[in-house]
């Protein structure tokens, strides 16, 4: 038992239904060339009609558990980071708990920090570990496709559905050697789903008010400026040199955002592990999905140091440095 956490296992689930840029060319006035050059995305996955966020989360968590033959009844907490929950309540996490048929001595709750949900959940998991929680699952899961205006070419080409799950174990090793979260609520209108909550409940909302609205160019500029200064601060405060970083796991919103942040921080692009080409922006799920794929293909070695960066609606964002043990 310890006051930090280490990654024990990582899993993922992506729906098998693929929507390519060529499919989108038939739906709105766009082109594969425009989407790839502006975002890095070639295709994304869409949940089937009968698949909900909880179903994706459940499958990703099972995948993480199966990889290490982990008994999910060992969990002390189950956090689902999502901006697209099944319902306002009960939480998506409670439904995942039910689908898995887990024992009752487990804390289950959702965490809403849009695309930065995974970074925020790391801090919550660290806090729980310091209170004696031993095994904590953090699942990022989204079904964004139901909140997209499929006639709006400025947003419909960007997003996809999916889930990634990390099982953390409390540890005495350093683990997260740095973590800082940020917010700027004054820019809420640049990226939002206006309807569906108590501000604009479903019975009064126009249907397009349930969909993602974004002023992409402004979001882009703000994300690059804030993420690069937050990452630089992390490197300076921990006296970390770029060549000491084994890899970067950045929220997959746009490959140009990631590359601009790396460039400003003097970090070679090859350090960043990306899958935006295949999945688009899966919001809170994107970082745990990348970590799962990284563990499958390369594996983390003891003492490897990774940076985790995220940015989402709010705005909220965060940077972590993680040393694997
Ligand atoms: N196909 C073809 N043309 C398009 C498309 C499209 N899909 N979308 C927009 N255009 C057009 C625009 O209409 C515009 O045309 P105009 O010059 O005639 O007016 C032109 O392309 C350029 O539009 P911009 O918006 O300036 O394009 P930009 O280079 O900024 O790229 C993008 C747009 C990809 C949305 C980018 O701004 C971006 O990635 N923004 C950030 C997204 C993001 O990070 N979101 C945060 C996380 S998401 C979350 O938290 C849920």
PDB file of N, CA, C and O and ligand atoms in Angstrom, residues 29-31 34-35 38-39 114-115 153-154 157-159 191 214 216-217 219-220 251 253-254 256-257 281 283 311-313, ligand 1:
ATOM      1  N   UNK A  29     -19.903  18.345 -47.234  1.00  0.00           N
ATOM      2  CA  UNK A  29     -18.933  18.828 -48.218  1.00  0.00           C
ATOM      3  C   UNK A  29     -17.545  18.854 -47.579  1.00  0.00           C
ATOM      4  O   UNK A  29     -17.168  19.810 -46.890  1.00  0.00           O
ATOM      5  N   UNK A  30     -16.812  17.779 -47.753  1.00  0.00           N
ATOM      6  CA  UNK A  30     -15.468  17.693 -47.191  1.00  0.00           C
ATOM      7  C   UNK A  30     -14.647  16.753 -48.064  1.00  0.00           C
ATOM      8  O   UNK A  30     -15.145  16.239 -49.067  1.00  0.00           O
ATOM      9  N   UNK A  31     -13.391  16.546 -47.695  1.00  0.00           N
ATOM     10  CA  UNK A  31     -12.556  15.610 -48.466  1.00  0.00           C
ATOM     11  C   UNK A  31     -11.585  14.926 -47.519  1.00  0.00           C
ATOM     12  O   UNK A  31     -11.201  15.486 -46.480  1.00  0.00           O
ATOM     13  N   UNK A  34      -8.613  17.153 -46.969  1.00  0.00           N
ATOM     14  CA  UNK A  34      -8.789  18.246 -46.005  1.00  0.00           C
ATOM     15  C   UNK A  34      -8.685  17.686 -44.581  1.00  0.00           C
ATOM     16  O   UNK A  34      -7.974  18.234 -43.735  1.00  0.00           O
ATOM     17  N   UNK A  35      -9.396  16.583 -44.330  1.00  0.00           N
ATOM     18  CA  UNK A  35      -9.446  16.064 -42.952  1.00  0.00           C
ATOM     19  C   UNK A  35      -8.062  15.585 -42.512  1.00  0.00           C
ATOM     20  O   UNK A  35      -7.605  15.909 -41.409  1.00  0.00           O
ATOM     21  N   UNK A  38      -5.633  18.646 -42.052  1.00  0.00           N
ATOM     22  CA  UNK A  38      -5.949  19.564 -40.941  1.00  0.00           C
ATOM     23  C   UNK A  38      -5.970  18.889 -39.579  1.00  0.00           C
ATOM     24  O   UNK A  38      -5.887  19.558 -38.551  1.00  0.00           O
ATOM     25  N   UNK A  39      -6.169  17.552 -39.579  1.00  0.00           N
ATOM     26  CA  UNK A  39      -6.364  16.900 -38.266  1.00  0.00           C
ATOM     27  C   UNK A  39      -5.526  15.643 -38.049  1.00  0.00           C
ATOM     28  O   UNK A  39      -5.297  15.247 -36.913  1.00  0.00           O
ATOM     29  N   UNK A 114     -14.565  16.513 -19.522  1.00  0.00           N
ATOM     30  CA  UNK A 114     -14.485  16.428 -20.992  1.00  0.00           C
ATOM     31  C   UNK A 114     -13.248  15.662 -21.432  1.00  0.00           C
ATOM     32  O   UNK A 114     -12.957  14.595 -20.887  1.00  0.00           O
ATOM     33  N   UNK A 115     -12.502  16.213 -22.384  1.00  0.00           N
ATOM     34  CA  UNK A 115     -11.339  15.468 -22.930  1.00  0.00           C
ATOM     35  C   UNK A 115     -10.190  15.382 -21.932  1.00  0.00           C
ATOM     36  O   UNK A 115      -9.223  14.651 -22.166  1.00  0.00           O
ATOM     37  N   UNK A 153     -19.918  20.097 -40.913  1.00  0.00           N
ATOM     38  CA  UNK A 153     -18.621  19.537 -41.320  1.00  0.00           C
ATOM     39  C   UNK A 153     -17.473  20.006 -40.428  1.00  0.00           C
ATOM     40  O   UNK A 153     -16.404  19.397 -40.418  1.00  0.00           O
ATOM     41  N   UNK A 154     -17.689  21.110 -39.699  1.00  0.00           N
ATOM     42  CA  UNK A 154     -16.585  21.611 -38.874  1.00  0.00           C
ATOM     43  C   UNK A 154     -16.382  20.774 -37.603  1.00  0.00           C
ATOM     44  O   UNK A 154     -15.355  20.871 -36.963  1.00  0.00           O
ATOM     45  N   UNK A 157     -16.347  15.623 -38.508  1.00  0.00           N
ATOM     46  CA  UNK A 157     -15.200  14.850 -39.002  1.00  0.00           C
ATOM     47  C   UNK A 157     -14.200  14.528 -37.880  1.00  0.00           C
ATOM     48  O   UNK A 157     -13.267  13.763 -38.087  1.00  0.00           O
ATOM     49  N   UNK A 158     -14.404  15.125 -36.703  1.00  0.00           N
ATOM     50  CA  UNK A 158     -13.340  15.082 -35.690  1.00  0.00           C
ATOM     51  C   UNK A 158     -13.453  13.939 -34.674  1.00  0.00           C
ATOM     52  O   UNK A 158     -12.443  13.479 -34.152  1.00  0.00           O
ATOM     53  N   UNK A 159     -14.684  13.524 -34.369  1.00  0.00           N
ATOM     54  CA  UNK A 159     -14.871  12.693 -33.178  1.00  0.00           C
ATOM     55  C   UNK A 159     -15.149  11.223 -33.475  1.00  0.00           C
ATOM     56  O   UNK A 159     -15.590  10.873 -34.564  1.00  0.00           O
ATOM     57  N   UNK A 191     -16.547  25.689 -26.713  1.00  0.00           N
ATOM     58  CA  UNK A 191     -16.704  24.248 -26.958  1.00  0.00           C
ATOM     59  C   UNK A 191     -17.714  23.717 -25.951  1.00  0.00           C
ATOM     60  O   UNK A 191     -17.448  23.711 -24.744  1.00  0.00           O
ATOM     61  N   UNK A 214     -18.507  24.050 -31.520  1.00  0.00           N
ATOM     62  CA  UNK A 214     -17.110  24.407 -31.251  1.00  0.00           C
ATOM     63  C   UNK A 214     -16.632  25.492 -32.203  1.00  0.00           C
ATOM     64  O   UNK A 214     -16.927  25.450 -33.394  1.00  0.00           O
ATOM     65  N   UNK A 216     -13.506  26.016 -33.582  1.00  0.00           N
ATOM     66  CA  UNK A 216     -12.292  25.201 -33.659  1.00  0.00           C
ATOM     67  C   UNK A 216     -10.997  25.988 -33.642  1.00  0.00           C
ATOM     68  O   UNK A 216     -10.050  25.629 -32.947  1.00  0.00           O
ATOM     69  N   UNK A 217     -10.959  27.080 -34.404  1.00  0.00           N
ATOM     70  CA  UNK A 217      -9.691  27.808 -34.516  1.00  0.00           C
ATOM     71  C   UNK A 217      -9.261  28.390 -33.165  1.00  0.00           C
ATOM     72  O   UNK A 217      -8.096  28.344 -32.785  1.00  0.00           O
ATOM     73  N   UNK A 219     -10.206  27.271 -30.173  1.00  0.00           N
ATOM     74  CA  UNK A 219      -9.846  26.157 -29.289  1.00  0.00           C
ATOM     75  C   UNK A 219      -8.411  25.713 -29.594  1.00  0.00           C
ATOM     76  O   UNK A 219      -7.596  25.505 -28.695  1.00  0.00           O
ATOM     77  N   UNK A 220      -8.114  25.611 -30.858  1.00  0.00           N
ATOM     78  CA  UNK A 220      -6.786  25.175 -31.304  1.00  0.00           C
ATOM     79  C   UNK A 220      -5.694  26.074 -30.703  1.00  0.00           C
ATOM     80  O   UNK A 220      -4.731  25.599 -30.083  1.00  0.00           O
ATOM     81  N   UNK A 251      -3.631  13.795 -25.409  1.00  0.00           N
ATOM     82  CA  UNK A 251      -5.013  13.671 -25.870  1.00  0.00           C
ATOM     83  C   UNK A 251      -5.057  13.858 -27.389  1.00  0.00           C
ATOM     84  O   UNK A 251      -4.463  14.791 -27.937  1.00  0.00           O
ATOM     85  N   UNK A 253      -6.698  15.133 -30.047  1.00  0.00           N
ATOM     86  CA  UNK A 253      -7.729  16.030 -30.599  1.00  0.00           C
ATOM     87  C   UNK A 253      -7.394  16.395 -32.031  1.00  0.00           C
ATOM     88  O   UNK A 253      -8.276  16.482 -32.883  1.00  0.00           O
ATOM     89  N   UNK A 254      -6.114  16.618 -32.273  1.00  0.00           N
ATOM     90  CA  UNK A 254      -5.677  17.060 -33.598  1.00  0.00           C
ATOM     91  C   UNK A 254      -4.163  16.889 -33.643  1.00  0.00           C
ATOM     92  O   UNK A 254      -3.466  17.371 -32.749  1.00  0.00           O
ATOM     93  N   UNK A 256      -2.045  18.272 -35.350  1.00  0.00           N
ATOM     94  CA  UNK A 256      -1.322  19.554 -35.443  1.00  0.00           C
ATOM     95  C   UNK A 256      -1.206  20.220 -34.078  1.00  0.00           C
ATOM     96  O   UNK A 256      -0.233  20.923 -33.817  1.00  0.00           O
ATOM     97  N   UNK A 257      -2.203  20.003 -33.204  1.00  0.00           N
ATOM     98  CA  UNK A 257      -2.089  20.557 -31.843  1.00  0.00           C
ATOM     99  C   UNK A 257      -0.925  19.869 -31.138  1.00  0.00           C
ATOM    100  O   UNK A 257      -0.055  20.517 -30.541  1.00  0.00           O
ATOM    101  N   UNK A 281     -10.954  11.847 -32.398  1.00  0.00           N
ATOM    102  CA  UNK A 281     -10.929  12.346 -31.017  1.00  0.00           C
ATOM    103  C   UNK A 281     -11.968  11.568 -30.197  1.00  0.00           C
ATOM    104  O   UNK A 281     -13.166  11.751 -30.387  1.00  0.00           O
ATOM    105  N   UNK A 283     -12.158  11.830 -26.933  1.00  0.00           N
ATOM    106  CA  UNK A 283     -12.291  12.590 -25.680  1.00  0.00           C
ATOM    107  C   UNK A 283     -11.608  11.871 -24.510  1.00  0.00           C
ATOM    108  O   UNK A 283     -10.443  11.496 -24.618  1.00  0.00           O
ATOM    109  N   UNK A 311      -6.438  18.084 -22.767  1.00  0.00           N
ATOM    110  CA  UNK A 311      -7.074  19.400 -22.877  1.00  0.00           C
ATOM    111  C   UNK A 311      -8.511  19.185 -23.310  1.00  0.00           C
ATOM    112  O   UNK A 311      -8.767  18.416 -24.237  1.00  0.00           O
ATOM    113  N   UNK A 312      -9.466  19.850 -22.649  1.00  0.00           N
ATOM    114  CA  UNK A 312     -10.857  19.642 -23.047  1.00  0.00           C
ATOM    115  C   UNK A 312     -11.764  20.810 -22.710  1.00  0.00           C
ATOM    116  O   UNK A 312     -11.335  21.836 -22.157  1.00  0.00           O
ATOM    117  N   UNK A 313     -13.033  20.626 -23.051  1.00  0.00           N
ATOM    118  CA  UNK A 313     -14.053  21.653 -22.851  1.00  0.00           C
ATOM    119  C   UNK A 313     -14.082  22.080 -21.394  1.00  0.00           C
ATOM    120  O   UNK A 313     -13.909  21.276 -20.486  1.00  0.00           O
TER     121      UNK A 313
HETATM  122  N1  LIG B   1     -14.025  19.942 -44.756  1.00  0.00           N
HETATM  123  C1  LIG B   1     -13.696  20.927 -45.609  1.00  0.00           C
HETATM  124  N2  LIG B   1     -13.596  22.217 -45.242  1.00  0.00           N
HETATM  125  C2  LIG B   1     -13.850  22.506 -43.956  1.00  0.00           C
HETATM  126  C3  LIG B   1     -14.204  21.516 -43.008  1.00  0.00           C
HETATM  127  C4  LIG B   1     -14.280  20.195 -43.449  1.00  0.00           C
HETATM  128  N3  LIG B   1     -14.604  19.164 -42.636  1.00  0.00           N
HETATM  129  N4  LIG B   1     -14.378  22.110 -41.804  1.00  0.00           N
HETATM  130  C5  LIG B   1     -14.140  23.431 -41.988  1.00  0.00           C
HETATM  131  N5  LIG B   1     -13.833  23.674 -43.276  1.00  0.00           N
HETATM  132  C6  LIG B   1     -13.502  24.952 -43.902  1.00  0.00           C
HETATM  133  C7  LIG B   1     -14.023  26.128 -43.113  1.00  0.00           C
HETATM  134  O1  LIG B   1     -15.368  26.387 -43.457  1.00  0.00           O
HETATM  135  C8  LIG B   1     -13.075  27.224 -43.569  1.00  0.00           C
HETATM  136  O2  LIG B   1     -13.495  27.690 -44.831  1.00  0.00           O
HETATM  137  P1  LIG B   1     -13.423  29.283 -45.171  1.00  0.00           P
HETATM  138  O3  LIG B   1     -11.969  29.629 -45.081  1.00  0.00           O
HETATM  139  O4  LIG B   1     -14.008  29.348 -46.551  1.00  0.00           O
HETATM  140  O5  LIG B   1     -14.232  29.952 -44.103  1.00  0.00           O
HETATM  141  C9  LIG B   1     -11.752  26.506 -43.760  1.00  0.00           C
HETATM  142  O6  LIG B   1     -12.096  25.123 -43.900  1.00  0.00           O
HETATM  143  C10 LIG B   1     -10.789  26.678 -42.599  1.00  0.00           C
HETATM  144  O7  LIG B   1     -11.497  26.473 -41.379  1.00  0.00           O
HETATM  145  P2  LIG B   1     -10.791  26.597 -39.981  1.00  0.00           P
HETATM  146  O8  LIG B   1     -11.806  26.353 -38.898  1.00  0.00           O
HETATM  147  O9  LIG B   1     -10.011  27.861 -39.916  1.00  0.00           O
HETATM  148  O10 LIG B   1      -9.762  25.364 -40.064  1.00  0.00           O
HETATM  149  P3  LIG B   1      -8.642  24.962 -39.073  1.00  0.00           P
HETATM  150  O11 LIG B   1      -7.364  24.861 -39.779  1.00  0.00           O
HETATM  151  O12 LIG B   1      -8.686  25.783 -37.807  1.00  0.00           O
HETATM  152  O13 LIG B   1      -9.070  23.467 -38.687  1.00  0.00           O
HETATM  153  C11 LIG B   1     -10.136  22.274 -36.877  1.00  0.00           C
HETATM  154  C12 LIG B   1     -10.331  23.218 -38.060  1.00  0.00           C
HETATM  155  C13 LIG B   1      -9.618  20.958 -37.408  1.00  0.00           C
HETATM  156  C14 LIG B   1     -11.485  22.071 -36.190  1.00  0.00           C
HETATM  157  C15 LIG B   1      -9.118  22.865 -35.876  1.00  0.00           C
HETATM  158  O14 LIG B   1      -9.428  24.202 -35.628  1.00  0.00           O
HETATM  159  C16 LIG B   1      -9.063  22.115 -34.565  1.00  0.00           C
HETATM  160  O15 LIG B   1      -8.609  21.008 -34.491  1.00  0.00           O
HETATM  161  N6  LIG B   1      -9.467  22.774 -33.458  1.00  0.00           N
HETATM  162  C17 LIG B   1      -9.348  22.194 -32.121  1.00  0.00           C
HETATM  163  C18 LIG B   1     -10.256  21.024 -31.852  1.00  0.00           C
HETATM  164  C19 LIG B   1      -9.985  20.561 -30.430  1.00  0.00           C
HETATM  165  O16 LIG B   1      -8.866  20.414 -30.048  1.00  0.00           O
HETATM  166  N7  LIG B   1     -10.984  20.404 -29.599  1.00  0.00           N
HETATM  167  C20 LIG B   1     -10.642  20.239 -28.176  1.00  0.00           C
HETATM  168  C21 LIG B   1     -10.873  18.996 -27.609  1.00  0.00           C
HETATM  169  S1  LIG B   1     -12.455  18.366 -27.914  1.00  0.00           S
HETATM  170  C22 LIG B   1     -13.282  18.216 -26.399  1.00  0.00           C
HETATM  171  O17 LIG B   1     -12.881  18.689 -25.400  1.00  0.00           O
HETATM  172  C23 LIG B   1     -14.630  17.518 -26.452  1.00  0.00           C
END
